[in-house]
PDB file of C-alpha atoms in Angstrom:
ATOM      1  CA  UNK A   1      71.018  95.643 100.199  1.00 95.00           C
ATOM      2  CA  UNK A   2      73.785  95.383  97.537  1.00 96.00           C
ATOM      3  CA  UNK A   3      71.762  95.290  95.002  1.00 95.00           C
ATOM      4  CA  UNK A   4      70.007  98.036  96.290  1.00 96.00           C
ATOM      5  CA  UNK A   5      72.986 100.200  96.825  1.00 97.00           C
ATOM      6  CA  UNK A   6      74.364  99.572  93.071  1.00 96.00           C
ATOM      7  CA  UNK A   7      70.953 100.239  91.328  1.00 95.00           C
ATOM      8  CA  UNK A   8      70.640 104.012  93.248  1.00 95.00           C
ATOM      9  CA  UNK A   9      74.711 104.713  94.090  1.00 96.00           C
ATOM     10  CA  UNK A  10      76.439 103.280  90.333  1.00 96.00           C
ATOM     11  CA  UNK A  11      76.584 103.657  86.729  1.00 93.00           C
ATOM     12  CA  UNK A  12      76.936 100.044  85.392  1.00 86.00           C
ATOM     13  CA  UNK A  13      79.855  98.568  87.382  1.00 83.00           C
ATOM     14  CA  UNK A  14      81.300 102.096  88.614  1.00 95.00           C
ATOM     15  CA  UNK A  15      80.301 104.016  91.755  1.00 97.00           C
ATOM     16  CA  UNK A  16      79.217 107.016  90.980  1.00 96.00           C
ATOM     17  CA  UNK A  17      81.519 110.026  92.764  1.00 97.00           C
ATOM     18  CA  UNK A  18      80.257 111.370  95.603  1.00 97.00           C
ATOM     19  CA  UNK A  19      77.002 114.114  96.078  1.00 96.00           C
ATOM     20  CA  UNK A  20      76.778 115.151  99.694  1.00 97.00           C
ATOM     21  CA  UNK A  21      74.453 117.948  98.496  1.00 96.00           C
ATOM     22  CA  UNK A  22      71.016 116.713  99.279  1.00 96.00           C
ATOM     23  CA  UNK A  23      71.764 115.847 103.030  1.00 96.00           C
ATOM     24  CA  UNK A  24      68.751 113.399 103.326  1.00 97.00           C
ATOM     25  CA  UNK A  25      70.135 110.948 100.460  1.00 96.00           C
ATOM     26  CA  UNK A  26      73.784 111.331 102.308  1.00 97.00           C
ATOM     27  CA  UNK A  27      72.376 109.737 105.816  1.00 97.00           C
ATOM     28  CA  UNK A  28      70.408 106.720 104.190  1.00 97.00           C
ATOM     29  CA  UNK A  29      73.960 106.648 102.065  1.00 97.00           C
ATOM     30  CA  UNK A  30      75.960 106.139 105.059  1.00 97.00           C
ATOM     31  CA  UNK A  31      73.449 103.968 107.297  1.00 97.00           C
ATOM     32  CA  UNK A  32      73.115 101.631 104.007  1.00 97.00           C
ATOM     33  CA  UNK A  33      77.097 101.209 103.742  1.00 97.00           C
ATOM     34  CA  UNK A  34      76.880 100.339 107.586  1.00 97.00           C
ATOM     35  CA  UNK A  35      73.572  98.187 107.219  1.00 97.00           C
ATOM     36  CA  UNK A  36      75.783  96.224 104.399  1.00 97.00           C
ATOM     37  CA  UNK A  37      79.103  96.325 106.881  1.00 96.00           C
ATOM     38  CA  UNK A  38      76.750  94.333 109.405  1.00 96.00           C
ATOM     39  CA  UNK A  39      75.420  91.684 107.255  1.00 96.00           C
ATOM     40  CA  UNK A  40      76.377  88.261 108.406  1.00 96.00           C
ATOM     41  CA  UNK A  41      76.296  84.720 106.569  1.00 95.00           C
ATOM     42  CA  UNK A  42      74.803  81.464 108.201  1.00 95.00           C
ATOM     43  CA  UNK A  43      78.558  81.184 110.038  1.00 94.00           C
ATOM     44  CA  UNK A  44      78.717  84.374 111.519  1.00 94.00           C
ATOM     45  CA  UNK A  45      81.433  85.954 108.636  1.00 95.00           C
ATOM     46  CA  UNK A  46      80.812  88.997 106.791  1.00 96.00           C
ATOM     47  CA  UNK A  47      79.830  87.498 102.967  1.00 96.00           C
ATOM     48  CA  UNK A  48      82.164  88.472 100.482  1.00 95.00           C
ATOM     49  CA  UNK A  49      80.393  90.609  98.601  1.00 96.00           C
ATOM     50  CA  UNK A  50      79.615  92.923 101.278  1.00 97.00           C
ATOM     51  CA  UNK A  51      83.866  92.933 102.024  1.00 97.00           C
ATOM     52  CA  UNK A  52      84.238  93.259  98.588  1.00 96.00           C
ATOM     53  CA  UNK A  53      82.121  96.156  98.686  1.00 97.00           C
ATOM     54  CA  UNK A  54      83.479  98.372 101.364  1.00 98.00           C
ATOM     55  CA  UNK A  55      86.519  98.064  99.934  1.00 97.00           C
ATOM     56  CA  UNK A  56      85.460  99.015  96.679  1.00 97.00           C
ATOM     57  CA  UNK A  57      84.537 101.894  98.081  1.00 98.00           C
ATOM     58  CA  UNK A  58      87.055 103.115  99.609  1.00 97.00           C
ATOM     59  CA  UNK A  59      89.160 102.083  96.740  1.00 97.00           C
ATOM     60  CA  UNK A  60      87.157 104.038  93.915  1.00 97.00           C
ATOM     61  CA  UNK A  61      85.823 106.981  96.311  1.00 97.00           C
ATOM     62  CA  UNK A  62      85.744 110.095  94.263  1.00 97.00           C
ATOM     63  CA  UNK A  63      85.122 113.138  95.809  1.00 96.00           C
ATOM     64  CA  UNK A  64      86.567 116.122  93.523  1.00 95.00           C
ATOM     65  CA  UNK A  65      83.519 117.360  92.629  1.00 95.00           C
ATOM     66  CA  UNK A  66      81.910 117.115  95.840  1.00 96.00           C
ATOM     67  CA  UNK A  67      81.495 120.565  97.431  1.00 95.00           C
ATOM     68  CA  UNK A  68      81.299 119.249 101.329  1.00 96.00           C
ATOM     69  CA  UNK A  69      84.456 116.833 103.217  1.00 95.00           C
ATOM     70  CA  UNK A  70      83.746 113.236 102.527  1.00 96.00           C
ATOM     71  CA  UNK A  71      85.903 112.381 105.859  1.00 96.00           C
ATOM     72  CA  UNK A  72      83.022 111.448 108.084  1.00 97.00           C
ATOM     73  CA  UNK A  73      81.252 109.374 105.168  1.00 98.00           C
ATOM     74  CA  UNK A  74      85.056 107.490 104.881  1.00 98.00           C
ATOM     75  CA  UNK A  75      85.829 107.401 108.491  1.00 98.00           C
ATOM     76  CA  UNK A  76      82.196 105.438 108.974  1.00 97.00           C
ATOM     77  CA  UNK A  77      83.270 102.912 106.146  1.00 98.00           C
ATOM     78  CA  UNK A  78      86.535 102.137 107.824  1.00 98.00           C
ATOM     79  CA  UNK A  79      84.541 101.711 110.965  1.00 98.00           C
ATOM     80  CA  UNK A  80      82.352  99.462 109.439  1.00 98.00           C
ATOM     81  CA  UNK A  81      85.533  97.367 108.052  1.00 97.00           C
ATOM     82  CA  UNK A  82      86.683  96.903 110.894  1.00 97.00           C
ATOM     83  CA  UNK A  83      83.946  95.881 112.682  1.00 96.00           C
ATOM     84  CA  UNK A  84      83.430  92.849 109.660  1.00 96.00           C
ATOM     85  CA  UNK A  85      84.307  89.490 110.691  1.00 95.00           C
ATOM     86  CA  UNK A  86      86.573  88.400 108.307  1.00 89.00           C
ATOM     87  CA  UNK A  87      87.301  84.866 107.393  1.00 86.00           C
ATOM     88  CA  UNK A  88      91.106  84.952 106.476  1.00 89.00           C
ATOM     89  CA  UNK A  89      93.860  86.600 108.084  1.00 90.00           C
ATOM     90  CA  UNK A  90      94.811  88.221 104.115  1.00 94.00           C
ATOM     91  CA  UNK A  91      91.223  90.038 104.832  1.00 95.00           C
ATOM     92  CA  UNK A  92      92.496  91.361 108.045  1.00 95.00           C
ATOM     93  CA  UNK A  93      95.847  92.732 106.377  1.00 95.00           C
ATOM     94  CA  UNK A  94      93.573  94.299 103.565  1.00 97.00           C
ATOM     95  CA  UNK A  95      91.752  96.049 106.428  1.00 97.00           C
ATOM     96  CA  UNK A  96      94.598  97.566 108.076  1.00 96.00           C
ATOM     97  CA  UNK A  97      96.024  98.641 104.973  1.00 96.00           C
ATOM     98  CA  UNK A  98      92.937 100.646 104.035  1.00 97.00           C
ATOM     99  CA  UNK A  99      93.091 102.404 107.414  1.00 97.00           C
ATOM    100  CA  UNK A 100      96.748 102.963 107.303  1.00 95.00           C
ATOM    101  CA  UNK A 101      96.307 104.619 103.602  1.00 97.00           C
ATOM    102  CA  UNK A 102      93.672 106.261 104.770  1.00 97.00           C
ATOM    103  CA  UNK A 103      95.821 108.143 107.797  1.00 96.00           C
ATOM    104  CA  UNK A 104      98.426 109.421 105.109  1.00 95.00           C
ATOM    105  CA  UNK A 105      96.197 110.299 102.997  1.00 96.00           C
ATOM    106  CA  UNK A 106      94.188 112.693 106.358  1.00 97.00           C
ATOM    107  CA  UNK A 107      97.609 113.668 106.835  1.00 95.00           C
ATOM    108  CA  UNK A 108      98.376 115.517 103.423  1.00 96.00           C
ATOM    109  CA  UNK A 109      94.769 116.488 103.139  1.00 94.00           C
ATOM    110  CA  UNK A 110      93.233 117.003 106.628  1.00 95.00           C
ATOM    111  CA  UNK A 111      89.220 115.989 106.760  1.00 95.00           C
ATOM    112  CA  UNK A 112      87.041 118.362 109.205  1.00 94.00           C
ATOM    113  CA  UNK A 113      88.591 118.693 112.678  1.00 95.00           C
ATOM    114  CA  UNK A 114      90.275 115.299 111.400  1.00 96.00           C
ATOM    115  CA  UNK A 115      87.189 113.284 111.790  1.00 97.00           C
ATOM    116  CA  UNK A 116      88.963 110.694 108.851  1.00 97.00           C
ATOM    117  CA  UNK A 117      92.617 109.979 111.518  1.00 96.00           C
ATOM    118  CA  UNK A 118      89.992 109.765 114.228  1.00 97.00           C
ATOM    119  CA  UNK A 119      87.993 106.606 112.454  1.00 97.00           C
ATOM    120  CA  UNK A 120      91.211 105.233 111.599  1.00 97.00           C
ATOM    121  CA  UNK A 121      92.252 105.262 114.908  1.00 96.00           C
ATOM    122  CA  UNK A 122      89.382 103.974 116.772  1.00 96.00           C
ATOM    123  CA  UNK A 123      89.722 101.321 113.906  1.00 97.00           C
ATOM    124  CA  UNK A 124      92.982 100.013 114.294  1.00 96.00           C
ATOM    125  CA  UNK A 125      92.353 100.229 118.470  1.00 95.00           C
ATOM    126  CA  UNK A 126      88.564  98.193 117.583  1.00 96.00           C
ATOM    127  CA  UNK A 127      90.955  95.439 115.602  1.00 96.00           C
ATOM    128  CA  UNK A 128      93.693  95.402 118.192  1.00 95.00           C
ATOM    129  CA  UNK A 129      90.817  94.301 121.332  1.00 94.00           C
ATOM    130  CA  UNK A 130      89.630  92.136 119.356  1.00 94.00           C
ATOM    131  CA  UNK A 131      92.616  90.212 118.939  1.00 93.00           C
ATOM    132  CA  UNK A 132      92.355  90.161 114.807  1.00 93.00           C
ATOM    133  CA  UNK A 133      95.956  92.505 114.933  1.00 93.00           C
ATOM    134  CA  UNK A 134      98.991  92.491 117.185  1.00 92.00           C
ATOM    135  CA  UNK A 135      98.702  96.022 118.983  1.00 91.00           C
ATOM    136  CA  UNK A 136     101.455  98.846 117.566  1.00 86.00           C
ATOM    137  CA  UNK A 137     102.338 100.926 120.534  1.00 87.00           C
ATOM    138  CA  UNK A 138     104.248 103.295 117.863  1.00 84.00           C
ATOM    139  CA  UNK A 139     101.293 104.557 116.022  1.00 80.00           C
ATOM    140  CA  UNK A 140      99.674 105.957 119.324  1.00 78.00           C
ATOM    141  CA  UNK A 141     102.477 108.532 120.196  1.00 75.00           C
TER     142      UNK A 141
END
């Protein structure tokens, strides 16, 4: 599937900025980052290069000369982080650090009907049950 996604979705090492335009390609674009999200090694963890991954793209996400809101497409990768299984508590920290850039960020730019802060949130609330972060009472009021 990695493969996959970096022959169609990159230009040599670089992933190519977003293209919501053709709506078709934009659904097997989103179920592929969540088929990738799901993969699991012979242990049960999420393999590295599929956490390496979804953090690479949410790190190099470009969206400026996308015409349509790319908060859905980033709210379903931060979904998909957190619903990894990570094998190090640093992968954890990496996770919740993504989400919580991610909520400033919906806060100076807002996504559609904030679709973006509502990922985060069920996120951060999908970590916290499953005991991978202490809960923080703050951020919910």
């Amino acid at each position: 599937l990695i493969r996959y996604f970096r022959e169609k979705y990159c230009d040599e090492f670089q992933i190519r900025p977003n293209d919501f335009s053709d709506f078709p390609r934009y659904h097997v674009l989103k179920a592929l980052v969540e088929a990738i999200g799901c993969a699991r090694d012979a242990s049960g963890a999420t393999p590295a290069e599929a956490f390496s991954l979804l953090i690479e793209l949410l790190d190099d996400n470009d969206n400026t000369a996308n015409e349509y809101d790319d908060g859905y497409y980033l709210g379903a990768i931060i979904r998909v982080l957190a619903g990894t299984r990570c094998k190090s508590k640093g992968e954890t920290n990496l996770i919740v650090a993504q989400i919580q850039r991610h909520l400033r960020l919906d806060a100076l730019n807002k996504s559609h009907q904030r679709a973006l802060t509502r990922c985060c949130l069920q996120a951060l609330t999908q970590l916290e049950l499953s005991g991978r972060r202490a809960p923080d009472w703050e951020l919910y009021w």
